[in-house]
Amino acid sequence: MRSEKKPWSPLLCDELIEEILSRLPVKPLIQFKCVCKGWNSLMSDPYFIKLHLSKSAAKDDLEHLQLMKNVCLGSIPEIHMESCDVSSLFHSLQIETFLFNFANMPGYHLVGSCNGLHCGVSEIPEGYHVCFWNKATRVISRESPTLSFSPGIGRRTMFGFGYDPSSDKYKVVAIALTMLSLDVSEKTEMKVYGAGDSSWRNLKGFPVLWTLPKVGGVYLTGTLNWVVIKGKETIHSEIVIISVDLEKETCRSLFLPDDFCCFDTNIGVFRDSLCVWQDSNTHLGLWQMKKFGDDKSWIQLINFSYLHLKIRPNEEKSMILPLCMSNNGDFFMLKFTRNADDEYQTILYNQGDGKSQVYVVPSGSFRTLLWRNLKIFTKSLVIPY
């Protein structure tokens, strides 16, 4: 129960006002903070923040979703970020994109998004720093303690960002493959950090990897998930999903579908289900894990030929990226064709009848392509600490 306070309105009860406000987008809510002290404190109230987030996540439209990616401008090494409304990709003749630095900190680049928060990483001589940022509210966390790995002559890193509901804390997981010397195989290390923690911790039970995942970990119900090749030698390697439990800070392996070929495997989350897909440049196949953690529950949701979309595989190089799925099973996808104009199209694919609607994205809407770095997220009031 909340403490007794003066009602905000003589006409409506506070509970009804909260319910109305929880259904609004983030931008007007931030503007409403100046209405009165009660509304100002409401926007940072943990209960209201979670209420608003749950209603936003349940919406079956594109209006509340944004797409974000890292971009490099010409020969300038500094990394910026670019974002746009997902709805504009399907409904607008002109798409408005926004170019910005991560929280006005030029050394940072985006590695993950969860519940409206973004995780940025900055590489320094001693290792790495991370911080969390809410772009909508412009609130940023403190920098993390320095992340460091075993010394070596070369290193590759990958990150994942998610939420641990048991501790109500946002966490980032870092994977590193470090080459210790020319005659020693690479060492696999994995560490985890939670907002406000004083140090990074080693994650238990992580397997030896042959190579790093292609994309950052995808978040689902308290876990981060990657498609990886594990094993020290090619002949003994195995392609699996590694799932990290953010509460226990342990990991386990999940097997891919039985009829799943292992070339160019991608992973994502659609409507609270873990999915994997393959784009072979002639077909797109997508599988859904109906019960998370049960690798016997895979079902195939999509399997269509590029010819269905009038794509000529032998004449042009195209890639299709599923973005999100509606409640009725429609998939919203982004198609990129590598040619002189670097064309983008958006696709609305209906699972039921196999029909597709294709929309042309205006030329020049995206400055550069970092295909696997695209992040889709919901704006929120979540505080990054």
CSV table of C-alpha atoms in Angstrom, one decimal:
chain,number,residue,atom,x,y,z
A,1,MET,CA,0.0,0.0,0.0
A,2,ARG,CA,1.2,3.5,-0.8
A,3,SER,CA,1.1,6.2,1.8
A,4,GLU,CA,-1.8,8.6,2.0
A,5,LYS,CA,-1.3,11.8,-0.2
A,6,LYS,CA,-3.3,14.6,-1.5
A,7,PRO,CA,-5.4,13.6,-4.6
A,8,TRP,CA,-4.1,14.8,-7.9
A,9,SER,CA,-7.6,15.6,-9.2
A,10,PRO,CA,-10.9,16.4,-7.5
A,11,LEU,CA,-12.7,14.6,-10.3
A,12,LEU,CA,-10.7,11.4,-10.9
A,13,CYS,CA,-9.2,9.0,-8.4
A,14,ASP,CA,-5.4,8.6,-8.5
A,15,GLU,CA,-5.6,5.0,-9.5
A,16,LEU,CA,-7.7,5.9,-12.6
A,17,ILE,CA,-5.2,8.6,-13.5
A,18,GLU,CA,-2.3,6.2,-13.2
A,19,GLU,CA,-4.1,3.7,-15.5
A,20,ILE,CA,-4.7,6.4,-18.1
A,21,LEU,CA,-1.1,7.7,-18.0
A,22,SER,CA,0.3,4.2,-18.2
A,23,ARG,CA,-1.2,3.8,-21.7
A,24,LEU,CA,0.5,6.9,-23.1
A,25,PRO,CA,3.8,7.1,-25.0
A,26,VAL,CA,7.0,8.1,-23.2
A,27,LYS,CA,7.4,11.5,-24.8
A,28,PRO,CA,4.2,13.1,-23.4
A,29,LEU,CA,4.7,11.4,-20.0
A,30,ILE,CA,8.1,13.2,-19.7
A,31,GLN,CA,6.4,16.5,-20.6
A,32,PHE,CA,3.7,15.8,-18.0
A,33,LYS,CA,6.3,15.7,-15.2
A,34,CYS,CA,5.8,19.5,-14.9
A,35,VAL,CA,2.1,19.3,-14.3
A,36,CYS,CA,2.5,18.8,-10.5
A,37,LYS,CA,4.8,17.3,-8.0
A,38,GLY,CA,2.7,14.1,-7.8
A,39,TRP,CA,3.0,13.4,-11.5
A,40,ASN,CA,6.7,14.2,-11.5
A,41,SER,CA,7.4,11.6,-8.8
A,42,LEU,CA,5.0,9.1,-10.5
A,43,MET,CA,7.3,9.0,-13.6
A,44,SER,CA,10.1,7.6,-11.5
A,45,ASP,CA,8.0,5.3,-9.3
A,46,PRO,CA,9.1,1.7,-9.8
A,47,TYR,CA,5.5,0.4,-9.8
A,48,PHE,CA,4.4,2.8,-12.4
A,49,ILE,CA,7.5,2.3,-14.6
A,50,LYS,CA,6.8,-1.5,-14.7
A,51,LEU,CA,3.1,-0.9,-15.3
A,52,HIS,CA,3.8,1.4,-18.3
A,53,LEU,CA,6.5,-1.1,-19.7
A,54,SER,CA,4.1,-4.0,-19.5
A,55,LYS,CA,1.4,-2.1,-21.4
A,56,SER,CA,3.9,-0.9,-24.1
A,57,ALA,CA,5.3,-4.4,-24.6
A,58,ALA,CA,1.8,-5.9,-25.1
A,59,LYS,CA,0.8,-3.4,-27.8
A,60,ASP,CA,0.2,-5.1,-31.2
A,61,ASP,CA,1.4,-2.3,-33.4
A,62,LEU,CA,4.6,-0.7,-34.7
A,63,GLU,CA,4.1,2.8,-33.3
A,64,HIS,CA,5.9,2.1,-30.1
A,65,LEU,CA,8.9,0.4,-31.6
A,66,GLN,CA,12.2,1.9,-32.7
A,67,LEU,CA,15.1,0.5,-34.7
A,68,MET,CA,18.7,1.5,-33.8
A,69,LYS,CA,22.1,0.6,-35.1
A,70,ASN,CA,25.7,1.8,-35.0
A,71,VAL,CA,27.0,3.7,-38.0
A,72,CYS,CA,30.5,4.9,-39.1
A,73,LEU,CA,30.6,8.2,-41.0
A,74,GLY,CA,33.1,8.0,-43.9
A,75,SER,CA,36.7,7.6,-42.8
A,76,ILE,CA,36.0,9.0,-39.3
A,77,PRO,CA,36.7,6.2,-36.7
A,78,GLU,CA,34.1,7.6,-34.3
A,79,ILE,CA,31.0,5.5,-34.0
A,80,HIS,CA,27.6,7.1,-34.0
A,81,MET,CA,24.1,5.6,-33.6
A,82,GLU,CA,21.1,6.0,-35.9
A,83,SER,CA,17.5,5.4,-35.1
A,84,CYS,CA,14.1,5.5,-36.7
A,85,ASP,CA,10.5,4.6,-35.9
A,86,VAL,CA,9.7,1.0,-37.2
A,87,SER,CA,6.2,2.1,-38.3
A,88,SER,CA,7.7,4.7,-40.7
A,89,LEU,CA,9.5,1.8,-42.6
A,90,PHE,CA,6.1,0.5,-43.6
A,91,HIS,CA,3.8,3.5,-43.8
A,92,SER,CA,5.9,6.6,-44.7
A,93,LEU,CA,7.1,8.0,-48.1
A,94,GLN,CA,9.9,9.7,-46.2
A,95,ILE,CA,11.6,8.2,-43.2
A,96,GLU,CA,13.1,10.5,-40.5
A,97,THR,CA,16.3,9.1,-38.9
A,98,PHE,CA,18.2,10.5,-36.0
A,99,LEU,CA,22.0,10.5,-35.7
A,100,PHE,CA,23.6,10.8,-32.3
A,101,ASN,CA,26.3,9.7,-30.0
A,102,PHE,CA,25.7,7.2,-27.2
A,103,ALA,CA,24.6,9.4,-24.3
A,104,ASN,CA,26.8,12.1,-25.8
A,105,MET,CA,29.8,9.9,-25.0
A,106,PRO,CA,31.7,9.5,-28.4
A,107,GLY,CA,33.8,6.6,-27.3
A,108,TYR,CA,30.8,4.3,-26.7
A,109,HIS,CA,29.0,2.0,-29.2
A,110,LEU,CA,25.8,0.1,-28.8
A,111,VAL,CA,25.9,-3.6,-27.9
A,112,GLY,CA,22.4,-4.4,-26.7
A,113,SER,CA,18.9,-3.1,-25.7
A,114,CYS,CA,16.4,-4.4,-23.2
A,115,ASN,CA,13.2,-2.8,-21.9
A,116,GLY,CA,14.0,0.5,-23.4
A,117,LEU,CA,17.5,0.7,-21.9
A,118,HIS,CA,20.6,0.5,-24.1
A,119,CYS,CA,24.0,-0.9,-23.2
A,120,GLY,CA,27.1,0.8,-24.5
A,121,VAL,CA,30.7,-0.3,-24.5
A,122,SER,CA,33.9,1.7,-24.7
A,123,GLU,CA,37.3,0.2,-25.3
A,124,ILE,CA,40.2,1.6,-23.2
A,125,PRO,CA,43.9,0.5,-23.0
A,126,GLU,CA,43.2,-1.4,-19.7
A,127,GLY,CA,40.1,-3.2,-21.1
A,128,TYR,CA,36.5,-2.0,-21.4
A,129,HIS,CA,33.9,0.2,-19.7
A,130,VAL,CA,30.1,-0.3,-20.0
A,131,CYS,CA,27.2,2.0,-19.1
A,132,PHE,CA,23.4,1.8,-19.4
A,133,TRP,CA,21.3,4.6,-21.0
A,134,ASN,CA,17.7,5.4,-21.5
A,135,LYS,CA,17.5,7.4,-24.7
A,136,ALA,CA,13.9,8.5,-24.2
A,137,THR,CA,14.5,10.0,-20.8
A,138,ARG,CA,18.2,10.9,-21.3
A,139,VAL,CA,19.2,9.2,-18.0
A,140,ILE,CA,22.5,7.4,-17.9
A,141,SER,CA,24.2,5.1,-15.4
A,142,ARG,CA,27.7,5.5,-14.0
A,143,GLU,CA,30.5,3.7,-15.9
A,144,SER,CA,31.2,0.2,-14.8
A,145,PRO,CA,34.4,-0.9,-13.2
A,146,THR,CA,37.1,-1.8,-15.8
A,147,LEU,CA,36.5,-5.1,-17.5
A,148,SER,CA,39.7,-7.0,-18.2
A,149,PHE,CA,40.6,-10.4,-19.5
A,150,SER,CA,43.7,-12.6,-19.6
A,151,PRO,CA,46.7,-10.9,-21.3
A,152,GLY,CA,47.4,-12.1,-24.8
A,153,ILE,CA,48.5,-11.1,-28.3
A,154,GLY,CA,45.0,-10.8,-29.7
A,155,ARG,CA,41.4,-10.8,-28.5
A,156,ARG,CA,37.8,-10.8,-29.8
A,157,THR,CA,34.8,-9.9,-27.6
A,158,MET,CA,31.1,-10.1,-27.8
A,159,PHE,CA,28.4,-8.7,-25.3
A,160,GLY,CA,24.9,-9.4,-24.3
A,161,PHE,CA,22.5,-7.2,-22.2
A,162,GLY,CA,19.4,-8.2,-20.2
A,163,TYR,CA,17.3,-8.0,-17.1
A,164,ASP,CA,17.4,-10.2,-14.0
A,165,PRO,CA,13.9,-10.1,-12.5
A,166,SER,CA,15.0,-11.9,-9.3
A,167,SER,CA,17.2,-8.9,-8.3
A,168,ASP,CA,15.5,-6.3,-10.3
A,169,LYS,CA,18.8,-5.5,-11.9
A,170,TYR,CA,20.1,-5.0,-15.5
A,171,LYS,CA,23.2,-7.1,-16.4
A,172,VAL,CA,25.7,-7.3,-19.2
A,173,VAL,CA,27.6,-10.4,-20.1
A,174,ALA,CA,30.9,-10.3,-21.9
A,175,ILE,CA,32.5,-13.2,-23.9
A,176,ALA,CA,36.2,-13.1,-24.9
A,177,LEU,CA,38.4,-15.3,-27.0
A,178,THR,CA,42.0,-14.4,-26.2
A,179,MET,CA,45.0,-15.7,-28.1
A,180,LEU,CA,47.6,-16.2,-25.4
A,181,SER,CA,50.4,-17.0,-27.8
A,182,LEU,CA,51.0,-18.2,-31.4
A,183,ASP,CA,51.3,-21.9,-30.3
A,184,VAL,CA,48.4,-22.0,-27.8
A,185,SER,CA,44.7,-22.2,-28.7
A,186,GLU,CA,42.5,-19.3,-27.8
A,187,LYS,CA,41.2,-19.1,-24.2
A,188,THR,CA,37.4,-18.6,-23.7
A,189,GLU,CA,36.4,-16.3,-20.8
A,190,MET,CA,32.9,-15.0,-19.8
A,191,LYS,CA,32.2,-12.3,-17.2
A,192,VAL,CA,29.0,-10.6,-15.9
A,193,TYR,CA,28.3,-7.2,-14.4
A,194,GLY,CA,25.1,-5.8,-12.9
A,195,ALA,CA,24.1,-2.2,-12.6
A,196,GLY,CA,25.7,-0.7,-9.4
A,197,ASP,CA,28.0,-3.7,-8.8
A,198,SER,CA,31.6,-3.0,-7.6
A,199,SER,CA,33.2,-5.6,-9.9
A,200,TRP,CA,32.9,-8.0,-12.8
A,201,ARG,CA,32.4,-11.7,-11.9
A,202,ASN,CA,33.4,-14.9,-13.7
A,203,LEU,CA,30.5,-16.8,-15.1
A,204,LYS,CA,30.4,-20.5,-14.2
A,205,GLY,CA,30.2,-23.5,-16.6
A,206,PHE,CA,30.8,-21.7,-19.9
A,207,PRO,CA,32.1,-24.0,-22.6
A,208,VAL,CA,35.2,-23.6,-24.7
A,209,LEU,CA,34.3,-21.9,-28.0
A,210,TRP,CA,35.7,-22.4,-31.5
A,211,THR,CA,34.6,-18.9,-32.6
A,212,LEU,CA,32.6,-16.0,-31.3
A,213,PRO,CA,28.9,-15.6,-32.0
A,214,LYS,CA,28.0,-13.4,-35.0
A,215,VAL,CA,25.6,-11.2,-33.0
A,216,GLY,CA,25.2,-10.1,-29.3
A,217,GLY,CA,23.1,-12.2,-27.0
A,218,VAL,CA,19.3,-12.0,-27.3
A,219,TYR,CA,17.3,-11.6,-24.1
A,220,LEU,CA,14.3,-13.7,-23.1
A,221,THR,CA,12.8,-14.1,-19.6
A,222,GLY,CA,15.9,-13.7,-17.5
A,223,THR,CA,18.3,-15.3,-19.9
A,224,LEU,CA,20.7,-14.3,-22.7
A,225,ASN,CA,21.1,-16.6,-25.6
A,226,TRP,CA,23.7,-17.0,-28.4
A,227,VAL,CA,24.3,-19.4,-31.3
A,228,VAL,CA,27.9,-20.6,-30.9
A,229,ILE,CA,30.3,-23.2,-32.2
A,230,LYS,CA,31.8,-24.9,-29.2
A,231,GLY,CA,34.8,-27.1,-29.1
A,232,LYS,CA,38.6,-26.7,-29.6
A,233,GLU,CA,38.9,-28.4,-32.9
A,234,THR,CA,36.8,-28.3,-36.1
A,235,ILE,CA,36.3,-32.0,-36.2
A,236,HIS,CA,34.9,-32.0,-32.6
A,237,SER,CA,33.0,-28.7,-32.8
A,238,GLU,CA,29.2,-28.5,-32.4
A,239,ILE,CA,26.8,-25.7,-33.2
A,240,VAL,CA,24.4,-25.1,-30.2
A,241,ILE,CA,22.5,-22.3,-28.4
A,242,ILE,CA,24.2,-21.2,-25.2
A,243,SER,CA,21.7,-19.9,-22.7
A,244,VAL,CA,22.9,-17.8,-19.7
A,245,ASP,CA,20.7,-17.6,-16.6
A,246,LEU,CA,21.1,-14.1,-15.3
A,247,GLU,CA,19.8,-14.9,-11.8
A,248,LYS,CA,22.1,-18.0,-11.2
A,249,GLU,CA,24.9,-16.7,-13.5
A,250,THR,CA,25.3,-20.1,-15.0
A,251,CYS,CA,24.8,-21.4,-18.6
A,252,ARG,CA,23.6,-24.4,-20.4
A,253,SER,CA,23.5,-25.7,-24.0
A,254,LEU,CA,20.3,-26.0,-26.1
A,255,PHE,CA,20.2,-28.0,-29.3
A,256,LEU,CA,19.0,-26.6,-32.6
A,257,PRO,CA,16.0,-28.1,-34.5
A,258,ASP,CA,16.7,-31.6,-35.9
A,259,ASP,CA,16.2,-30.6,-39.6
A,260,PHE,CA,18.1,-27.3,-39.2
A,261,CYS,CA,21.1,-26.8,-41.5
A,262,CYS,CA,23.9,-24.9,-39.7
A,263,PHE,CA,24.9,-22.3,-42.3
A,264,ASP,CA,24.5,-18.7,-41.4
A,265,THR,CA,22.3,-19.3,-38.3
A,266,ASN,CA,20.6,-16.3,-36.7
A,267,ILE,CA,18.7,-16.0,-33.4
A,268,GLY,CA,16.0,-13.7,-32.1
A,269,VAL,CA,13.0,-13.3,-29.9
A,270,PHE,CA,9.5,-12.9,-31.3
A,271,ARG,CA,6.4,-12.6,-29.1
A,272,ASP,CA,8.3,-14.0,-26.1
A,273,SER,CA,9.5,-17.1,-28.0
A,274,LEU,CA,13.1,-17.9,-28.9
A,275,CYS,CA,13.5,-18.3,-32.7
A,276,VAL,CA,16.3,-19.2,-35.1
A,277,TRP,CA,16.3,-18.6,-38.8
A,278,GLN,CA,18.5,-19.1,-41.9
A,279,ASP,CA,18.7,-16.9,-45.0
A,280,SER,CA,20.3,-19.0,-47.7
A,281,ASN,CA,19.8,-16.3,-50.4
A,282,THR,CA,17.2,-18.6,-52.0
A,283,HIS,CA,14.9,-19.4,-49.1
A,284,LEU,CA,14.1,-18.1,-45.6
A,285,GLY,CA,13.4,-20.7,-42.9
A,286,LEU,CA,12.4,-19.7,-39.3
A,287,TRP,CA,11.8,-22.0,-36.3
A,288,GLN,CA,10.2,-21.3,-33.0
A,289,MET,CA,10.9,-22.9,-29.6
A,290,LYS,CA,7.4,-23.3,-28.3
A,291,LYS,CA,8.5,-24.0,-24.7
A,292,PHE,CA,11.7,-22.2,-23.7
A,293,GLY,CA,14.4,-24.6,-22.6
A,294,ASP,CA,12.9,-27.6,-24.2
A,295,ASP,CA,14.9,-28.2,-27.4
A,296,LYS,CA,12.3,-30.9,-28.5
A,297,SER,CA,9.6,-28.2,-28.9
A,298,TRP,CA,11.0,-26.6,-32.1
A,299,ILE,CA,8.4,-26.0,-34.8
A,300,GLN,CA,8.9,-24.3,-38.2
A,301,LEU,CA,6.9,-21.1,-38.7
A,302,ILE,CA,8.3,-19.9,-42.0
A,303,ASN,CA,9.7,-21.5,-45.1
A,304,PHE,CA,9.4,-19.5,-48.3
A,305,SER,CA,11.3,-19.1,-51.5
A,306,TYR,CA,12.9,-15.8,-52.6
A,307,LEU,CA,11.0,-16.3,-55.8
A,308,HIS,CA,7.8,-15.7,-53.8
A,309,LEU,CA,9.1,-12.2,-53.3
A,310,LYS,CA,10.2,-11.9,-56.9
A,311,ILE,CA,13.9,-11.9,-55.8
A,312,ARG,CA,16.3,-13.3,-58.4
A,313,PRO,CA,18.9,-15.1,-56.3
A,314,ASN,CA,21.3,-15.7,-59.2
A,315,GLU,CA,21.2,-12.0,-60.2
A,316,GLU,CA,21.3,-10.1,-57.0
A,317,LYS,CA,22.5,-10.6,-53.4
A,318,SER,CA,19.7,-10.1,-50.9
A,319,MET,CA,19.3,-10.6,-47.2
A,320,ILE,CA,16.1,-10.7,-45.2
A,321,LEU,CA,16.0,-9.8,-41.4
A,322,PRO,CA,12.8,-10.6,-39.4
A,323,LEU,CA,12.1,-7.6,-37.1
A,324,CYS,CA,9.0,-8.5,-35.1
A,325,MET,CA,5.8,-10.5,-35.1
A,326,SER,CA,2.3,-9.4,-34.4
A,327,ASN,CA,-0.2,-11.2,-32.2
A,328,ASN,CA,-1.9,-12.9,-35.2
A,329,GLY,CA,1.4,-14.2,-36.5
A,330,ASP,CA,2.3,-11.7,-39.2
A,331,PHE,CA,6.0,-11.1,-39.6
A,332,PHE,CA,7.5,-7.7,-40.3
A,333,MET,CA,10.8,-8.0,-42.1
A,334,LEU,CA,13.5,-5.8,-43.6
A,335,LYS,CA,15.1,-6.8,-46.9
A,336,PHE,CA,18.4,-5.5,-48.1
A,337,THR,CA,19.6,-5.9,-51.7
A,338,ARG,CA,23.3,-5.3,-52.4
A,339,ASN,CA,23.5,-3.4,-55.6
A,340,ALA,CA,24.5,0.0,-56.9
A,341,ASP,CA,21.8,1.7,-54.9
A,342,ASP,CA,21.9,-0.6,-51.8
A,343,GLU,CA,18.1,-0.9,-51.8
A,344,TYR,CA,15.9,-1.6,-48.7
A,345,GLN,CA,12.4,-3.0,-48.7
A,346,THR,CA,10.1,-3.9,-45.9
A,347,ILE,CA,7.9,-7.0,-46.0
A,348,LEU,CA,4.7,-7.9,-44.2
A,349,TYR,CA,4.4,-11.7,-44.4
A,350,ASN,CA,1.2,-13.5,-43.4
A,351,GLN,CA,1.9,-17.0,-42.1
A,352,GLY,CA,-1.7,-18.1,-42.6
A,353,ASP,CA,-2.0,-17.7,-46.3
A,354,GLY,CA,1.6,-17.1,-47.2
A,355,LYS,CA,0.9,-13.8,-48.8
A,356,SER,CA,3.3,-10.9,-48.6
A,357,GLN,CA,3.1,-7.1,-48.9
A,358,VAL,CA,6.3,-5.4,-50.0
A,359,TYR,CA,7.1,-1.7,-49.3
A,360,VAL,CA,10.0,0.2,-50.8
A,361,VAL,CA,12.1,2.1,-48.2
A,362,PRO,CA,13.0,5.6,-49.6
A,363,SER,CA,16.6,5.8,-51.0
A,364,GLY,CA,19.1,7.2,-48.6
A,365,SER,CA,17.1,6.5,-45.4
A,366,PHE,CA,20.0,4.6,-43.9
A,367,ARG,CA,23.5,5.9,-44.1
A,368,THR,CA,25.4,2.7,-43.9
A,369,LEU,CA,24.6,-1.0,-43.4
A,370,LEU,CA,25.7,-2.8,-40.3
A,371,TRP,CA,23.2,-5.6,-40.8
A,372,ARG,CA,23.7,-7.8,-37.8
A,373,ASN,CA,23.9,-4.8,-35.5
A,374,LEU,CA,20.2,-3.7,-35.9
A,375,LYS,CA,18.4,-3.5,-32.5
A,376,ILE,CA,14.6,-3.1,-32.1
A,377,PHE,CA,13.3,-1.8,-28.8
A,378,THR,CA,10.4,-0.3,-27.0
A,379,LYS,CA,10.7,3.2,-25.4
A,380,SER,CA,10.2,3.1,-21.7
A,381,LEU,CA,10.7,5.1,-18.4
A,382,VAL,CA,13.1,2.4,-17.0
A,383,ILE,CA,15.9,4.0,-14.9
A,384,PRO,CA,19.3,2.6,-15.8
A,385,TYR,CA,20.6,2.1,-12.2
